[in-house]
Every structure is written in C-alpha cells, then in structure tokens.
PDB file of C-alpha atoms and ligand atoms in Angstrom:
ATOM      1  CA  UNK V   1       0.000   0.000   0.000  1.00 83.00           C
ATOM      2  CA  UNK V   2       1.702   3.210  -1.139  1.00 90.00           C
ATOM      3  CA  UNK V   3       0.704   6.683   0.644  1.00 93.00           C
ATOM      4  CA  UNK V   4       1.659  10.061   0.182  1.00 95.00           C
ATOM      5  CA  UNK V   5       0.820  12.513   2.590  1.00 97.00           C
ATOM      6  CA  UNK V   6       3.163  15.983   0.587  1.00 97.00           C
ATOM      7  CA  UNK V   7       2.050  17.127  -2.439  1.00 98.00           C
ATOM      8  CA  UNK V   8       1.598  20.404  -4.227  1.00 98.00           C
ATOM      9  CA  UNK V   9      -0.731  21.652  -7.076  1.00 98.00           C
ATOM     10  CA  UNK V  10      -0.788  25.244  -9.145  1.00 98.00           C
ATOM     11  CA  UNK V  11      -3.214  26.900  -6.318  1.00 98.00           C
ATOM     12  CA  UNK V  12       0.346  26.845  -4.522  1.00 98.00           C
ATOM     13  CA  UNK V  13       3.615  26.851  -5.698  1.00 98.00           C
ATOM     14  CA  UNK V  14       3.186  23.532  -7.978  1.00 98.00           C
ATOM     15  CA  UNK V  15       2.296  23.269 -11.078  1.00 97.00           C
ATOM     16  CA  UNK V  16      -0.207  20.756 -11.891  1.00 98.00           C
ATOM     17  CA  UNK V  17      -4.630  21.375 -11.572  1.00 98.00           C
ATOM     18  CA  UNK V  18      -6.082  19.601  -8.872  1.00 98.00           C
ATOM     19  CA  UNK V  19      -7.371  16.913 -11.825  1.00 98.00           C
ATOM     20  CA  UNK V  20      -4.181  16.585 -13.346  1.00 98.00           C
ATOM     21  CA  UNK V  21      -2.605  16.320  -9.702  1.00 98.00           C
ATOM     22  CA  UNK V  22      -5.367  13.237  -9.208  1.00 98.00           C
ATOM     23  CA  UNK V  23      -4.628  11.474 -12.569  1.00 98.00           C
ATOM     24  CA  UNK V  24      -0.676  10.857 -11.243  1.00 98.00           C
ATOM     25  CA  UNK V  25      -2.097   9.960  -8.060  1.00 97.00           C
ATOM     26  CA  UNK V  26      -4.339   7.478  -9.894  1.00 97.00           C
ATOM     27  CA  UNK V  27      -1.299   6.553 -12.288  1.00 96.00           C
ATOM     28  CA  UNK V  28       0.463   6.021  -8.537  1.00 96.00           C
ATOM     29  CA  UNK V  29      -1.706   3.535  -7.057  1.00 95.00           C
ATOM     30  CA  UNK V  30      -1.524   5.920  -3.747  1.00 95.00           C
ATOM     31  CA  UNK V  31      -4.148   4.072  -1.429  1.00 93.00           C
ATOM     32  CA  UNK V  32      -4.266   7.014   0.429  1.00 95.00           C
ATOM     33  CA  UNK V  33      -2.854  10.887  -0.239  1.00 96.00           C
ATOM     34  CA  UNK V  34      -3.264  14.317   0.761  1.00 98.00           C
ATOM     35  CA  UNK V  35      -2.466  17.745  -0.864  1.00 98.00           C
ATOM     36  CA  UNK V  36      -0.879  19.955   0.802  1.00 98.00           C
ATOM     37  CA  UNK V  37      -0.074  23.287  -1.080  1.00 98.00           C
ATOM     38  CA  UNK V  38       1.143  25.746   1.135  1.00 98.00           C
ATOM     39  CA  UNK V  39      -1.125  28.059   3.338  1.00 99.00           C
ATOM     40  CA  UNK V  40      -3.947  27.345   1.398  1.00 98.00           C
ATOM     41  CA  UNK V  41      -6.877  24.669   1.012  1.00 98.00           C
ATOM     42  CA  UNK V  42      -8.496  24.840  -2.489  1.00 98.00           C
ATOM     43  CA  UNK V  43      -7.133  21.911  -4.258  1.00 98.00           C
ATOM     44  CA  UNK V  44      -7.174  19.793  -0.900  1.00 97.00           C
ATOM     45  CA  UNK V  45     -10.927  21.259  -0.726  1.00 97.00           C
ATOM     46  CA  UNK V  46     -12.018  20.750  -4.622  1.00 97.00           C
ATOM     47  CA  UNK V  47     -10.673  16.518  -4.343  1.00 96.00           C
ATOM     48  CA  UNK V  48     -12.529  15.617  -1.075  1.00 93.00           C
ATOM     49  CA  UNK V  49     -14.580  13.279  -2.338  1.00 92.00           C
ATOM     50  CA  UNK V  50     -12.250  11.355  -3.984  1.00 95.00           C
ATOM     51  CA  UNK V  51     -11.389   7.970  -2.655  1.00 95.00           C
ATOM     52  CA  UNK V  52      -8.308   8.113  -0.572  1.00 95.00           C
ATOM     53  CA  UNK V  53      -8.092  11.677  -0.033  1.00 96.00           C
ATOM     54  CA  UNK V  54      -7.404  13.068   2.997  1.00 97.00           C
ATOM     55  CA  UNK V  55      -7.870  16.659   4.072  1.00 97.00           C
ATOM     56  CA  UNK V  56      -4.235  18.576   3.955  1.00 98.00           C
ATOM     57  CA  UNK V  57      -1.984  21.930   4.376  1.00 98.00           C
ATOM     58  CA  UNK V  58       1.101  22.739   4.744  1.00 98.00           C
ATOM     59  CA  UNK V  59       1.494  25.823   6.891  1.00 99.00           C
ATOM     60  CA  UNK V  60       4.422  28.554   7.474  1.00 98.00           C
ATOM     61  CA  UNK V  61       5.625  29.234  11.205  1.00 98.00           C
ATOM     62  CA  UNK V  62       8.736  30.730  12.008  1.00 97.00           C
ATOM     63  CA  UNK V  63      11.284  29.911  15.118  1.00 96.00           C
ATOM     64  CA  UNK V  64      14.468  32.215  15.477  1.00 91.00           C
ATOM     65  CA  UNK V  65      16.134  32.068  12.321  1.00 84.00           C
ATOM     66  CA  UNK V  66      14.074  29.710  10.167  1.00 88.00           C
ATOM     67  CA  UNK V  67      10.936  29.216   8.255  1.00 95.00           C
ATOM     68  CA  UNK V  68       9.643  26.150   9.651  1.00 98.00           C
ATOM     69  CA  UNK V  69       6.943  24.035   7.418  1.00 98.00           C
ATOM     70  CA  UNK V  70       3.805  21.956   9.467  1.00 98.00           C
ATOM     71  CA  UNK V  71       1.572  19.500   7.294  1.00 98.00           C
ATOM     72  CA  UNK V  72      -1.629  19.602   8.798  1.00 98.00           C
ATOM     73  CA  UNK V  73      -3.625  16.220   8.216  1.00 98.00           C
ATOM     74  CA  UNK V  74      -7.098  15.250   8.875  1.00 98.00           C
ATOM     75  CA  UNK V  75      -8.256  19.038   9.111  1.00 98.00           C
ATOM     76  CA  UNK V  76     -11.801  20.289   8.833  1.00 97.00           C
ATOM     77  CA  UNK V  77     -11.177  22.763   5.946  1.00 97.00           C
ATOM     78  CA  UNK V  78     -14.440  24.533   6.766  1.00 96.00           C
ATOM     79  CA  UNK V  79     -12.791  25.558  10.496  1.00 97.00           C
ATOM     80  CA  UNK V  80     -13.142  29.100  10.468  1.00 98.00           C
ATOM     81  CA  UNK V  81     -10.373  29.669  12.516  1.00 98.00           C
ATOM     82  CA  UNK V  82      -7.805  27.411  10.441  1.00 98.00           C
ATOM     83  CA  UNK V  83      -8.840  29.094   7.186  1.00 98.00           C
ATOM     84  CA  UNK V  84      -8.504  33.063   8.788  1.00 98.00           C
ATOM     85  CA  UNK V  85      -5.408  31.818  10.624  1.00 98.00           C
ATOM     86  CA  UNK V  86      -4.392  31.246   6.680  1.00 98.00           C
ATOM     87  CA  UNK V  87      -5.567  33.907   5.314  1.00 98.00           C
ATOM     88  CA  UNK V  88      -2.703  35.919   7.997  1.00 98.00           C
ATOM     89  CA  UNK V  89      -0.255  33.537   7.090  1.00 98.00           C
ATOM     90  CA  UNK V  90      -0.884  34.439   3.413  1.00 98.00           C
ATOM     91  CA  UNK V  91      -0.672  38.207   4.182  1.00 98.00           C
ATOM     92  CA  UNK V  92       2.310  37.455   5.809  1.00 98.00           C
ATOM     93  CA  UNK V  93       3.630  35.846   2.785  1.00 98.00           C
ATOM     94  CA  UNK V  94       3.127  38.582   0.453  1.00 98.00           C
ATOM     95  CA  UNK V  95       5.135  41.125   3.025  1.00 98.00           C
ATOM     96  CA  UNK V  96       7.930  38.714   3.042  1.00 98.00           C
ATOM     97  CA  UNK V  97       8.028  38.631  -0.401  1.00 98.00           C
ATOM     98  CA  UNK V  98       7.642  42.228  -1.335  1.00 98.00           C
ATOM     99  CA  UNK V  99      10.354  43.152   1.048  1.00 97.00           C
ATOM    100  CA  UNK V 100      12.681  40.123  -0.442  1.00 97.00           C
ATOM    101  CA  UNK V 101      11.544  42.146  -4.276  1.00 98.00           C
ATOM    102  CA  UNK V 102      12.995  45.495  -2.817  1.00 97.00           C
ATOM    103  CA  UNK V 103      16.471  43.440  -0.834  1.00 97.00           C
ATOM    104  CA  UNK V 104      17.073  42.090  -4.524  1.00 97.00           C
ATOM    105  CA  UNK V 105      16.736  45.232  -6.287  1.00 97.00           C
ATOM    106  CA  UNK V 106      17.914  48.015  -3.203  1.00 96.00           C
ATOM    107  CA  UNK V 107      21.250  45.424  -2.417  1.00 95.00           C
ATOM    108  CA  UNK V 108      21.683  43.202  -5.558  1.00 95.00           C
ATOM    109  CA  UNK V 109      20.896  45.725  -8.110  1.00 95.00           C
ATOM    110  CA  UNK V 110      18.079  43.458  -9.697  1.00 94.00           C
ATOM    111  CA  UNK V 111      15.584  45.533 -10.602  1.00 92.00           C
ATOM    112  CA  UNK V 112      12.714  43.198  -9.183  1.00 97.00           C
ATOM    113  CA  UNK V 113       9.381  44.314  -9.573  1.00 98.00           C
ATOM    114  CA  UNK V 114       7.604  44.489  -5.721  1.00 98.00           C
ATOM    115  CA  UNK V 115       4.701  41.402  -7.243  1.00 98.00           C
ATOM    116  CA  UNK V 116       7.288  39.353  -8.784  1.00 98.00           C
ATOM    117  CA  UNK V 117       6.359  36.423  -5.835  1.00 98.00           C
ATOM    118  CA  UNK V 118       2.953  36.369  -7.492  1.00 98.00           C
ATOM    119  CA  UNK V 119       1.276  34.065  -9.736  1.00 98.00           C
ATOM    120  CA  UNK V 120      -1.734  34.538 -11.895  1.00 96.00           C
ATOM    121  CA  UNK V 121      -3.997  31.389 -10.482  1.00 96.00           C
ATOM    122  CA  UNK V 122      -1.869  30.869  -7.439  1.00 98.00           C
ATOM    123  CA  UNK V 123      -3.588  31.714  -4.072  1.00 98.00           C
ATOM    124  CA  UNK V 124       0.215  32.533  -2.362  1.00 98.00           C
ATOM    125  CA  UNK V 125       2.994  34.790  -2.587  1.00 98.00           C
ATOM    126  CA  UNK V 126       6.015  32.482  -2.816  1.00 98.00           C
ATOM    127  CA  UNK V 127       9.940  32.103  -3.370  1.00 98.00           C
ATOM    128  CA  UNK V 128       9.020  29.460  -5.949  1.00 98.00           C
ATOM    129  CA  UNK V 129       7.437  32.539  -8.049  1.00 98.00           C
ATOM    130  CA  UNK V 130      10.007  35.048  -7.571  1.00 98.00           C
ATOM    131  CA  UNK V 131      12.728  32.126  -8.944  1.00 98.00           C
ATOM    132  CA  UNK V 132      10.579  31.708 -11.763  1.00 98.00           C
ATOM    133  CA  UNK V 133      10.659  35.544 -12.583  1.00 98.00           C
ATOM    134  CA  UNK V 134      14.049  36.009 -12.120  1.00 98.00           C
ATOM    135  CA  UNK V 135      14.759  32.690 -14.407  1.00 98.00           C
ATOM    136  CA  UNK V 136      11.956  33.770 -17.164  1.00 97.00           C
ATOM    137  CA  UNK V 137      14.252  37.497 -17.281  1.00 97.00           C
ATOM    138  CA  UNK V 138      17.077  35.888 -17.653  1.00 97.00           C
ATOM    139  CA  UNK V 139      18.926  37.133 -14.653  1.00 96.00           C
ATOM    140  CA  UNK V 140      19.843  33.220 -13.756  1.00 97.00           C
ATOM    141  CA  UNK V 141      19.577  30.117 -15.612  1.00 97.00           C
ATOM    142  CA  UNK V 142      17.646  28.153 -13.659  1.00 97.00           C
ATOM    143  CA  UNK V 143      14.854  28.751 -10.602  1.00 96.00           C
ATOM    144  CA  UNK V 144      18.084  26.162  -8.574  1.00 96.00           C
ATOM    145  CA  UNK V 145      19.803  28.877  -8.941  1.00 98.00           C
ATOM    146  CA  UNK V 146      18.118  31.623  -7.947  1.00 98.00           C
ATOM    147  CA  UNK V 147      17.683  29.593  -4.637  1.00 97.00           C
ATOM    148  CA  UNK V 148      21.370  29.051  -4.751  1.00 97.00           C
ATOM    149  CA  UNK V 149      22.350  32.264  -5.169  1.00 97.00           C
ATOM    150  CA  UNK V 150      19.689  34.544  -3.512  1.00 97.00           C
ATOM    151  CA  UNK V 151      16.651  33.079  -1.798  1.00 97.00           C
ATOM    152  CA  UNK V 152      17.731  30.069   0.420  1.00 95.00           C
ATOM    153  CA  UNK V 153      16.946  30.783   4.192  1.00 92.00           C
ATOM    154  CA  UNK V 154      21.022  31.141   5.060  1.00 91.00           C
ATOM    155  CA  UNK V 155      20.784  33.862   2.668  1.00 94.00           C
ATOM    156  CA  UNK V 156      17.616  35.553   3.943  1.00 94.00           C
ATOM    157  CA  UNK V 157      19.177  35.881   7.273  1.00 90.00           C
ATOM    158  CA  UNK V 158      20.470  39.542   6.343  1.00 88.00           C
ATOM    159  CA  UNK V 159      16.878  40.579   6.389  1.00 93.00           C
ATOM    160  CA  UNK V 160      14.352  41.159   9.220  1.00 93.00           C
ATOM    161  CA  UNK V 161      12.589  37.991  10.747  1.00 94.00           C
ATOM    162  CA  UNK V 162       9.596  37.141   8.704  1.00 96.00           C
ATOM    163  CA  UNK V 163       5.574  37.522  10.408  1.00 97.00           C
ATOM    164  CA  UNK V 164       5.038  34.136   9.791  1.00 98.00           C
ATOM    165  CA  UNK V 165       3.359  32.581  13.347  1.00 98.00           C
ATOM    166  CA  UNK V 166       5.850  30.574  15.892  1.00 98.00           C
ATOM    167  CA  UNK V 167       5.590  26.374  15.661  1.00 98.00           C
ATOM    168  CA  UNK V 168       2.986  26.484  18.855  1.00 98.00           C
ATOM    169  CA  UNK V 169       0.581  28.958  17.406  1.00 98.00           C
ATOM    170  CA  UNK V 170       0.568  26.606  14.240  1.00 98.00           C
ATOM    171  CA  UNK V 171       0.653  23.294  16.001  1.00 98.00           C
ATOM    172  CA  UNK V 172      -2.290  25.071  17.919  1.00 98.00           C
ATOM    173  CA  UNK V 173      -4.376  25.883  14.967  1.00 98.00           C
ATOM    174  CA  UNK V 174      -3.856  22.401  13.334  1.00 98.00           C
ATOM    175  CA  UNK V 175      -5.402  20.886  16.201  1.00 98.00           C
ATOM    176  CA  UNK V 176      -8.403  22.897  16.440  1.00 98.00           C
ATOM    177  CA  UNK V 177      -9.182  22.199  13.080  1.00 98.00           C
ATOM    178  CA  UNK V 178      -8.971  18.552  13.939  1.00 98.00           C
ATOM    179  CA  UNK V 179      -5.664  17.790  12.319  1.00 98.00           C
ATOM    180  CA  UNK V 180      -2.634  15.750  12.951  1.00 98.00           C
ATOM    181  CA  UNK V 181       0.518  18.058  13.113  1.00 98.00           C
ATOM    182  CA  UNK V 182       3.827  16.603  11.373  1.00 98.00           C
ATOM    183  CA  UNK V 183       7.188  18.105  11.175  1.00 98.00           C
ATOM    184  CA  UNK V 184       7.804  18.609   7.325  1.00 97.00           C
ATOM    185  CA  UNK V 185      10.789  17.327   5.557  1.00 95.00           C
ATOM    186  CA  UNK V 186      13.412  17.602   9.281  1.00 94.00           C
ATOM    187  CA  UNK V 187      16.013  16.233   6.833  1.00 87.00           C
ATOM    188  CA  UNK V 188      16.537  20.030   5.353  1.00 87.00           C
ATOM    189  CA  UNK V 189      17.431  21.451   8.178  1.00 89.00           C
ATOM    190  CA  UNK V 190      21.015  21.955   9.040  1.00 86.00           C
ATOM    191  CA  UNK V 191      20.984  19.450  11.926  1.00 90.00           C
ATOM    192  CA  UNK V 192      19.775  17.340  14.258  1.00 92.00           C
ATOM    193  CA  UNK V 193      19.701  19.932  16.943  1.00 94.00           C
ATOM    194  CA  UNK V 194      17.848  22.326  15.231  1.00 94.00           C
ATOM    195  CA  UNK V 195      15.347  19.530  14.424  1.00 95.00           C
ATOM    196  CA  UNK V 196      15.127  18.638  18.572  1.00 95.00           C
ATOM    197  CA  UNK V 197      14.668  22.460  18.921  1.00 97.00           C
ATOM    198  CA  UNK V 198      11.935  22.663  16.581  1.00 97.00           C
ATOM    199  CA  UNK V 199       9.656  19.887  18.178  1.00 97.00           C
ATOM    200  CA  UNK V 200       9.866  21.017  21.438  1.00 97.00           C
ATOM    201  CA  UNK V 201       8.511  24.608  20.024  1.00 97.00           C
ATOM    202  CA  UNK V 202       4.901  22.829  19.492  1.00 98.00           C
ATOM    203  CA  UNK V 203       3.025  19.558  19.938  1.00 98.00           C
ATOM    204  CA  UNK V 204       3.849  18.092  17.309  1.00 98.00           C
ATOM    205  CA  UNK V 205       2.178  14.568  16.305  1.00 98.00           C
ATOM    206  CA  UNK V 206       4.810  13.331  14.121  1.00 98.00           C
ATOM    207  CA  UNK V 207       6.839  14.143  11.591  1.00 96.00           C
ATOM    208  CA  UNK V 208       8.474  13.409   7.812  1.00 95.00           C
ATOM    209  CA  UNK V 209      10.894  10.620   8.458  1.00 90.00           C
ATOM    210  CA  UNK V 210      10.990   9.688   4.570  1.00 84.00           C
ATOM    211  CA  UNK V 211      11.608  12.754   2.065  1.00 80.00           C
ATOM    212  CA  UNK V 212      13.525  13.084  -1.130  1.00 77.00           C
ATOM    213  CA  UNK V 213      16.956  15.397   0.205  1.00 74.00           C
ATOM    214  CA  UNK V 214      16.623  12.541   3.113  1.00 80.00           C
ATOM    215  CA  UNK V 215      19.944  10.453   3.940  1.00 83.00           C
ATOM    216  CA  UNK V 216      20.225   7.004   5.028  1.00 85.00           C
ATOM    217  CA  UNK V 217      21.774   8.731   8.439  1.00 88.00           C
ATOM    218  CA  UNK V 218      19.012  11.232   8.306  1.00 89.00           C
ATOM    219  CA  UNK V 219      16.620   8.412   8.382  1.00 88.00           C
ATOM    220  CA  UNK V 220      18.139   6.598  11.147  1.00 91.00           C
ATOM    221  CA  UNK V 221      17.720   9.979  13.595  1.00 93.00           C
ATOM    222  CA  UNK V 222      14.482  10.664  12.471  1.00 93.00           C
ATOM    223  CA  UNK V 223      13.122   7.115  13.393  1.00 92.00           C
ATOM    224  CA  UNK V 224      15.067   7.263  16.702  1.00 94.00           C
ATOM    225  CA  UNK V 225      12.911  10.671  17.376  1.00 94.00           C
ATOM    226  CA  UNK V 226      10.158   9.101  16.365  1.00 95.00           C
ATOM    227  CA  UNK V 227       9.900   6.018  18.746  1.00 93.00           C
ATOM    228  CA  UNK V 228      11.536   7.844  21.025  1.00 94.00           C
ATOM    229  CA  UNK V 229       9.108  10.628  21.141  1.00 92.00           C
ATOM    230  CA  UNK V 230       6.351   8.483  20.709  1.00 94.00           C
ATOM    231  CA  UNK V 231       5.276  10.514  17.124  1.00 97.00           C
ATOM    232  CA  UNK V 232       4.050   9.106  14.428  1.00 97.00           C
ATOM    233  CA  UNK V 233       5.912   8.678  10.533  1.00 96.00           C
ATOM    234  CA  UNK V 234       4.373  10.033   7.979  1.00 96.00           C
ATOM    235  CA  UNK V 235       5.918  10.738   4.503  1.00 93.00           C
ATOM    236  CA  UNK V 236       5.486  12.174   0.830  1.00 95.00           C
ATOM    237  CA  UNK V 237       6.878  13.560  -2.322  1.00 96.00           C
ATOM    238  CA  UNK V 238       6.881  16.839  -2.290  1.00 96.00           C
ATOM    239  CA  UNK V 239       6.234  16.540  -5.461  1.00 97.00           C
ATOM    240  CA  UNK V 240       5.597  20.412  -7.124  1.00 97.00           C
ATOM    241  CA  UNK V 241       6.007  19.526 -11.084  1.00 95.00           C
ATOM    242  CA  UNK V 242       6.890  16.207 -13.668  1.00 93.00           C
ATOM    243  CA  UNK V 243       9.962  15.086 -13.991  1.00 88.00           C
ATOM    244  CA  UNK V 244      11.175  16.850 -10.673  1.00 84.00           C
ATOM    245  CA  UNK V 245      10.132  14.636  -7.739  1.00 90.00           C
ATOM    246  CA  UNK V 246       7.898  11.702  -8.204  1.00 93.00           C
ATOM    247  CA  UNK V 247       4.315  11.033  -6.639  1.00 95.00           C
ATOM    248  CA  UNK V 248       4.440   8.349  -4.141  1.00 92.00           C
ATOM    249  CA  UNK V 249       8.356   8.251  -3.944  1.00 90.00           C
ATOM    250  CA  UNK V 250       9.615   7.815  -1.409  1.00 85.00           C
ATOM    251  CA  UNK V 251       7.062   6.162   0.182  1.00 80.00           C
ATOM    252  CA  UNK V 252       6.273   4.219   3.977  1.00 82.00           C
ATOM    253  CA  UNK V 253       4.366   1.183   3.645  1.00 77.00           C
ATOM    254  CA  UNK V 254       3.265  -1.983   5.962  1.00 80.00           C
ATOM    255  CA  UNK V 255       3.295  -1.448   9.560  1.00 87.00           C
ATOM    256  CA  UNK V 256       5.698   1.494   9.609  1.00 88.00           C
ATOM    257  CA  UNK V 257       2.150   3.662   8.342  1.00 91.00           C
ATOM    258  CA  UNK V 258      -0.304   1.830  10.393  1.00 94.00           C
ATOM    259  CA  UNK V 259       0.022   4.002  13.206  1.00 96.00           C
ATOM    260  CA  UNK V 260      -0.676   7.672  11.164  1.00 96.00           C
ATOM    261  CA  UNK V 261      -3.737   5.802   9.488  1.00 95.00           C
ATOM    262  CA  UNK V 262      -4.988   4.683  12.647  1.00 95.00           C
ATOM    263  CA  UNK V 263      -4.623   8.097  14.407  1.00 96.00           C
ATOM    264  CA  UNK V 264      -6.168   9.731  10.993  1.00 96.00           C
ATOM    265  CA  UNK V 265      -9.300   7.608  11.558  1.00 94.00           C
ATOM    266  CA  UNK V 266     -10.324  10.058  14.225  1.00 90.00           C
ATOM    267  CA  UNK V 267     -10.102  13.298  12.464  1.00 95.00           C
ATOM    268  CA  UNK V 268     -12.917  15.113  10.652  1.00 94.00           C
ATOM    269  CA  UNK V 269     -10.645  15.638   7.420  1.00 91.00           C
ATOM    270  CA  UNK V 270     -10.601  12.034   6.082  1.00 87.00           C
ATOM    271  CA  UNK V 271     -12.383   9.560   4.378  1.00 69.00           C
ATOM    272  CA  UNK V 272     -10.154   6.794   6.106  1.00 62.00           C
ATOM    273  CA  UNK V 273     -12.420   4.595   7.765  1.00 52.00           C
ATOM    274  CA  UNK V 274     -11.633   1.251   9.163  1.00 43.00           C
TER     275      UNK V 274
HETATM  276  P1  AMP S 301       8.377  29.920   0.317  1.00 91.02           P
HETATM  277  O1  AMP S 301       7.202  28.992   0.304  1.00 91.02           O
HETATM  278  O2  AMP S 301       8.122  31.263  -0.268  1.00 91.02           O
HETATM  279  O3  AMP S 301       9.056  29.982   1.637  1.00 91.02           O
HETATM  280  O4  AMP S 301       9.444  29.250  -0.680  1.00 91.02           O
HETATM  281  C1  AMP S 301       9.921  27.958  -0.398  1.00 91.02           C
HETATM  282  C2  AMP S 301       9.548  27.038  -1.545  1.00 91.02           C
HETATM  283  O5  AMP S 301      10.521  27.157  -2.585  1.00 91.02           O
HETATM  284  C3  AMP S 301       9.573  25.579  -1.131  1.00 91.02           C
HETATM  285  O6  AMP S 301       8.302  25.141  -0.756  1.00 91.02           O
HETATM  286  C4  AMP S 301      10.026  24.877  -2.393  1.00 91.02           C
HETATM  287  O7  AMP S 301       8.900  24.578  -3.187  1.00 91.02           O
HETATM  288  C5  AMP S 301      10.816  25.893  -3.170  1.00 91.02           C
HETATM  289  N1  AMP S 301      12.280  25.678  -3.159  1.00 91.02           N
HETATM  290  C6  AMP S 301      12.988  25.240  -4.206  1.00 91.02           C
HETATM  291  N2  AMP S 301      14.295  25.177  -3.909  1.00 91.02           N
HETATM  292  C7  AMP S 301      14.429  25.600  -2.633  1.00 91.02           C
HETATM  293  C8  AMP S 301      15.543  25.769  -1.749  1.00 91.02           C
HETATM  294  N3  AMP S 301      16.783  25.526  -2.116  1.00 91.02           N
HETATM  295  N4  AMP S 301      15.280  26.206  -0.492  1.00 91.02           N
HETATM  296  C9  AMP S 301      14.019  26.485  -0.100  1.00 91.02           C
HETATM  297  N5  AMP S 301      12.942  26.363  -0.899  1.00 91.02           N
HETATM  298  C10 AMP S 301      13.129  25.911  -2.146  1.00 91.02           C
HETATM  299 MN1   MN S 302       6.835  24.572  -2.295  1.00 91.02          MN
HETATM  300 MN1   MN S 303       8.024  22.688   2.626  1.00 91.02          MN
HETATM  301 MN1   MN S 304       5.943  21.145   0.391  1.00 91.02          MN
END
C-alpha cells in the first residue's frame, strides 16, 4: 500500500490542476494521499470526495532564524479559525516577499518588480514565483539557482525575521481544526539539533521521516525521534512539477504507516475509515 501525505498543485507553488494532480495519483496507485499546497486549502478542498483523499496543508511558522513548514492532516477545511489563521499567514507571505523584491533590487541591483512572488492562479505569494521571474528574465539560468544564489533561508538571514506565526501557534491551529501536526521534511534542516529544537517549540504529532533530500543517516535519527518521542511517521513527495520529484516516492508502507492511518481515523478531514 503506497501513501503520500506531501504534495503540491498550481493553487500553490506547484504546477499541476487539482485533476491533473489526481490522474498521477491514480497513475500512482496511492491508497491514500493528501495535498498539501502551502497556506492554502483549495485543491485539498475541490478533491474531497475522492477515494483516498485526505484533508491537507502545509502551513508557514517561524522559530528564530528559520521558516519552519507543518503538514496539517485530517483538518476540517471549513474551520473558520484554520482558514482566517491562513488567510494571515498568506498576508504574511506577500510582506515577506515584497520586502525580499525590494532586498534584490535596493542590495543586488536586480531591478525586481515588488509582485514578482505572485502568480496569476496561485492563491500565495512564494519564493518558488520570484525564482521563476528572475529565471523567465534571464537574470539566472535556472529557478536552482536563484535559490542558490539569492533566496535560500542562510541567505535571507540579512533581512528582518519574517511575520510568519511561531511552531505552537501553528501546532495550535492544526489541532483545532482537527488535524494531525507533522514536522515537514526535518532532513533540510542543518541538523539534528535544530530539528530537537523545533519539536519542542509545538506539539507536534509526528513528523516526515521519509523525504527526497533525506539520507540514510538522516533516516536513522528521524526514526530514533520518532519512537523515542512516541510521534508518528508520515511521509510524501513533495512533489511540485513532472519530472522533478515523483508522486508516491519515497514512500512508507506496511506497519511502519499503520500508526498515522490509525490516528487519521479520528479526524474530521478524512475519508479513512476502518
Ligand atoms: P516559500 O514557500 O516562499 O518559503 O518558498 C519555499 C519554496 O521554494 C519551497 O516550498 C520549495 O517549493 C521551493 N524551493 C525550491 N528550492 C528551494 C531551496 N533551495 N530552499 C528552499 N525552498 C526551495
Ligand atoms: Mn513549495
Ligand atoms: Mn516545505
Ligand atoms: Mn511542500
């Protein structure tokens, strides 16, 4: 049985429809999947009904230095705290981003435009945009390296903390909506520490122990957290466009999953029933 519980469609920073996003998931085999575009519900919202779905976000916090990302599973999209907690998180977004636009063009000399993080169709302000602008003008080859050069977090540290909400007030929101709060990808951070740190910011349920920029020792830590910590694995993709990541890779199966089903079974975002 294949899950994936991290995916991303155009409403985000991806670029596939919600229907296109469904016919890899169907191509997949995924018994059970969840989108999870950032800071936003649509796509998650417009698949419901679909067998296997399960309710999904992936929300922005920030703790000291870094943007932290929380998959929320099993929400109630219709909570109408969750969604105006979102719609803040999505204001904040668009700050961060126009004031990233001026850094580029006030201490780089880029000439950014202040909406270059925005996308026609896309319902958030993102880094993933403002690569693709800066790739489409030519000013890098590649959105890699416009991360590379300019818009990774170790980069971003020359400018002011971001408004995003700290880890608890996320963790917090996710579970009044219902949800089941996981850690997403720990692997990217810069260590294990920061990882420790991190969790003991919020309640967290679980967290990512498979991802794609995931090492074998990675993998080893994260499932000594986890049964340490008593949290539960969960995994997905990541998956944003073709040919980058894959749907359903890498993947948890057999009794490693069992738990995260199990504990999905009780939330109102799910059509998991036993
Ligand atoms: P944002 O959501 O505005 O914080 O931008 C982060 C998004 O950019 C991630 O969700 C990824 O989709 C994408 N991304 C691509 N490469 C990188 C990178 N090197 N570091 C961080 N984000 C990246
Ligand atoms: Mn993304
Ligand atoms: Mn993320
Ligand atoms: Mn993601």
């Amino acid at each position: 049985m294949r899950i994936d519980f991290h995916m991303h469609t155009q409403i985000s920073d991806g670029v596939c429809s919600p229907s296109q996003l469904l016919a890899l998931i169907r191509s997949a085999g995924l018994a059970y999947w969840a989108i999870t575009d950032h800071d936003c519900t649509e796509a998650s919202q417009a698949l419901r009904d679909q067998e296997g779905a399960i309710a999904a976000c992936e929300l922005t916090a920030w703790d000291e230095d870094d943007e932290v990302h929380i998959v929320a599973l099993g929400i109630d999209c219709e909570h109408t705290g969750l969604q105006d907690f979102l719609a803040d998180i999505r204001a904040a977004r668009r700050q961060r981003l126009r004031q990233l636009c001026r850094w580029l063009t006030d201490v780089h000399s880029l000439a950014v435009p202040e909406d270059a993080g925005e996308r026609p169709g896309s319902r958030v302000a993102s880094r993933s945009h403002l690569a693709g602008y800066l790739a489409d003008q030519g000013l890098v080859s590649s959105r890699t390296e416009a991360f590379t050069r300019w818009l990774e977090d170790r980069h971003l540290r020359a400018l002011p903390a971001a408004a995003y909400p700290s880890v608890q007030e996320v963790t917090t929101a996710i579970h009044a909506a219902g949800g089941l709060a996981i850690l997403a990808h720990p692997g990217r951070y810069e260590s294990l520490a920061v990882v420790t740190r991190i969790l003991q910011r919020g309640a967290f349920d679980g967290l990512e122990s498979r991802h794609q920029r995931c090492s074998p020792s990675w993998r080893q830590d994260l499932d000594r957290l986890i049964s340490q910590g008593g949290l539960l694995a969960s995994c997905g993709s990541d998956f944003h466009f073709p040919g980058h990541r894959q749907v359903g890779d890498p993947h948890l199966s057999g009794p490693a999953v069992q738990p995260l089903l199990s504990a999905l079974q009780d939330c109102p975002g799910t059509w998991l029933r036993a």
